N, CA and C of each residue as an Amber inpcrd file, in Angstrom:
protein
   168
 -21.2400000   8.4710000 -52.8570000 -21.3270000   7.5520000 -51.7520000
 -21.8620000   6.1930000 -52.2200000 -22.7850000   6.2340000 -53.1560000
 -23.3460000   4.9820000 -53.6530000 -22.2830000   4.1670000 -54.3940000
 -21.4230000   4.8490000 -55.1300000 -20.3560000   4.1490000 -55.8400000
 -19.3950000   3.4960000 -54.8510000 -19.0850000   4.1900000 -53.7630000
 -18.2240000   3.6390000 -52.7120000 -18.8270000   2.3490000 -52.1530000
 -20.1070000   2.3700000 -51.8390000 -20.7550000   1.1810000 -51.2810000
 -20.8300000   0.0430000 -52.2940000 -21.0570000   0.3810000 -53.5600000
 -21.1030000  -0.6400000 -54.6030000 -19.7500000  -1.3320000 -54.7530000
 -18.6790000  -0.5660000 -54.7180000 -17.3490000  -1.1510000 -54.8490000
 -17.0080000  -1.9860000 -53.6210000 -17.4310000  -1.5520000 -52.4320000
 -17.2120000  -2.3430000 -51.2170000 -17.9570000  -3.6750000 -51.3200000
 -19.1920000  -3.6410000 -51.7790000 -19.9520000  -4.8910000 -51.9540000
 -19.2790000  -5.8040000 -52.9720000 -18.7420000  -5.2360000 -54.0490000
 -18.0470000  -6.0290000 -55.0490000 -16.8030000  -6.6800000 -54.4490000
 -16.0650000  -5.9390000 -53.6390000 -14.8620000  -6.4830000 -53.0150000
 -15.2060000  -7.6150000 -52.0540000 -16.2790000  -7.4480000 -51.2920000
 -16.7040000  -8.5020000 -50.3620000 -17.1460000  -9.7460000 -51.1360000
 -17.8930000  -9.5510000 -52.2080000 -18.3400000 -10.6940000 -53.0080000
 -17.1560000 -11.4460000 -53.6080000 -16.1820000 -10.7140000 -54.1290000
 -14.9850000 -11.3660000 -54.6770000 -14.2350000 -12.1290000 -53.5910000
 -14.1580000 -11.5520000 -52.4100000 -13.4910000 -12.2300000 -51.3000000
 -14.2010000 -13.5040000 -50.8910000 -15.5050000 -13.4590000 -50.8160000
 -16.2740000 -14.6550000 -50.4350000 -16.1270000 -15.7450000 -51.4810000
 -16.2200000 -15.3750000 -52.7540000 -16.0560000 -16.3660000 -53.8180000
 -14.6440000 -16.9420000 -53.7950000 -13.6640000 -16.0740000 -53.5470000
 -12.2810000 -16.5350000 -53.5040000 -12.0100000 -17.5080000 -52.3750000
 -12.6650000 -17.3230000 -51.2440000 -12.4870000 -18.2310000 -50.1080000
 -13.2770000 -19.5190000 -50.3150000 -14.4850000 -19.4080000 -50.8350000
 -15.3690000 -20.5650000 -50.9390000 -14.9620000 -21.5280000 -52.0610000
 -14.5100000 -21.0200000 -53.1780000 -14.1890000 -21.8740000 -54.3230000
 -12.7190000 -22.2710000 -54.2830000 -12.4670000 -23.5250000 -54.5020000
 -11.0870000 -24.0060000 -54.5130000 -10.3850000 -23.5280000 -55.7790000
  -9.1520000 -23.1110000 -55.6430000  -8.3650000 -22.6800000 -56.7840000
  -8.6350000 -21.2680000 -57.2340000  -9.5020000 -20.5360000 -56.5220000
  -9.7920000 -19.1580000 -56.9080000  -9.3230000 -18.1810000 -55.8390000
  -8.1860000 -18.4800000 -55.2460000  -7.6270000 -17.6120000 -54.2190000
  -7.2320000 -16.2480000 -54.7520000  -6.9860000 -16.1750000 -56.0560000
  -6.6390000 -14.8870000 -56.6510000  -7.8090000 -13.9160000 -56.5630000
  -9.0400000 -14.4220000 -56.5420000 -10.1880000 -13.5270000 -56.3820000
 -10.1900000 -12.8730000 -55.0060000  -9.7460000 -13.6230000 -54.0000000
  -9.6210000 -13.0470000 -52.6610000  -8.6020000 -11.9140000 -52.6810000
  -7.4830000 -12.1290000 -53.3470000  -6.4560000 -11.0910000 -53.4360000
  -6.9780000  -9.8680000 -54.1910000  -7.7030000 -10.0920000 -55.2610000
  -8.2770000  -8.9860000 -56.0250000  -9.2870000  -8.2280000 -55.1680000
 -10.1020000  -8.9440000 -54.4080000 -11.0700000  -8.3000000 -53.5220000
 -10.4010000  -7.4400000 -52.4690000  -9.2990000  -7.9180000 -51.9140000
  -8.5640000  -7.1470000 -50.9050000  -7.9720000  -5.8850000 -51.5260000
  -7.4090000  -6.0140000 -52.7180000  -6.8270000  -4.8520000 -53.3950000
  -7.8990000  -3.8290000 -53.7380000  -9.0360000  -4.2890000 -54.2440000
 -10.1320000  -3.3740000 -54.5790000 -10.6230000  -2.6530000 -53.3280000
 -10.7490000  -3.3760000 -52.2250000 -11.1860000  -2.7610000 -50.9720000
 -10.1870000  -1.7020000 -50.5080000  -8.9020000  -2.0130000 -50.5720000
  -7.8730000  -1.0690000 -50.1210000  -7.8680000   0.1950000 -50.9800000
  -7.9470000   0.0260000 -52.2950000  -7.9570000   1.1850000 -53.1950000
  -9.1960000   2.0390000 -52.9490000 -10.3320000   1.4130000 -52.7470000
 -11.5650000   2.1460000 -52.5050000 -11.5040000   2.8900000 -51.1730000
 -10.9520000   2.2700000 -50.1560000 -10.8330000   2.9290000 -48.8520000
  -9.8960000   4.1290000 -48.9380000  -8.7880000   4.0040000 -49.6660000
  -7.8590000   5.1270000 -49.8290000  -8.5150000   6.2460000 -50.6230000
  -9.2100000   5.9020000 -51.6840000  -9.9090000   6.9020000 -52.4940000
 -10.9370000   7.6540000 -51.6590000 -11.6910000   6.9380000 -50.8420000
 -12.7060000   7.5640000 -49.9970000 -12.0620000   8.4760000 -48.9630000
 -10.9560000   8.0530000 -48.3700000 -10.2720000   8.8670000 -47.3610000
  -9.7360000  10.1590000 -47.9770000  -9.1720000  10.0750000 -49.1680000
  -8.6660000  11.2700000 -49.8360000  -9.8120000  12.2100000 -50.1770000
 -10.8960000  11.6580000 -50.6290000 -12.0570000  12.4740000 -50.9980000
 -12.6430000  13.1860000 -49.7850000 -12.7430000  12.4910000 -48.6710000
 -13.2860000  13.0890000 -47.4560000 -12.3410000  14.1620000 -46.9250000
 -11.0430000  13.9200000 -46.9790000 -10.0890000  14.9020000 -46.4560000
 -10.0800000  16.1770000 -47.2950000 -10.3250000  16.0710000 -48.5800000
 -10.3770000  17.2690000 -49.4210000 -11.5930000  18.1210000 -49.0950000
 -12.7320000  17.4840000 -48.8100000 -13.9580000  18.2240000 -48.5160000
 -13.9660000  18.7630000 -47.0880000 -13.1740000  18.2260000 -46.2120000
 -13.1730000  18.6670000 -44.8180000 -12.6200000  20.0740000 -44.6750000
 -11.7140000  20.4930000 -45.5240000 -11.0970000  21.8100000 -45.4250000
 -11.9080000  22.9280000 -46.0610000 -12.9910000  22.6320000 -46.7070000
 -13.7730000  23.6450000 -47.4400000 -15.0170000  24.1110000 -46.6890000
 -15.0580000  23.9280000 -45.3950000 -16.2340000  24.3710000 -44.6340000
 -16.1810000  25.8860000 -44.4450000 -17.2970000  26.5510000 -44.6670000
 -17.2880000  28.0080000 -44.4790000 -17.2360000  28.3710000 -42.9830000
 -16.5710000  29.4760000 -42.6920000 -16.4590000  29.9420000 -41.3150000
 -17.6610000  30.8250000 -41.0160000 -18.3160000  30.5560000 -39.9010000
 -19.4830000  31.3590000 -39.5200000 -19.2720000  32.0550000 -38.2220000
């Protein structure tokens, strides 16, 4: 979970730098891609663990 949050913070930082600095729009694109990949990875990870609950 900590790695997920760290990558989200990195994506937000890249996005902010990409918007604020002129000529660094590619950083915004990289931040968006990193965020999307991290969100997909987290969703797959959560869906795999959801099916392993023991029946009581």
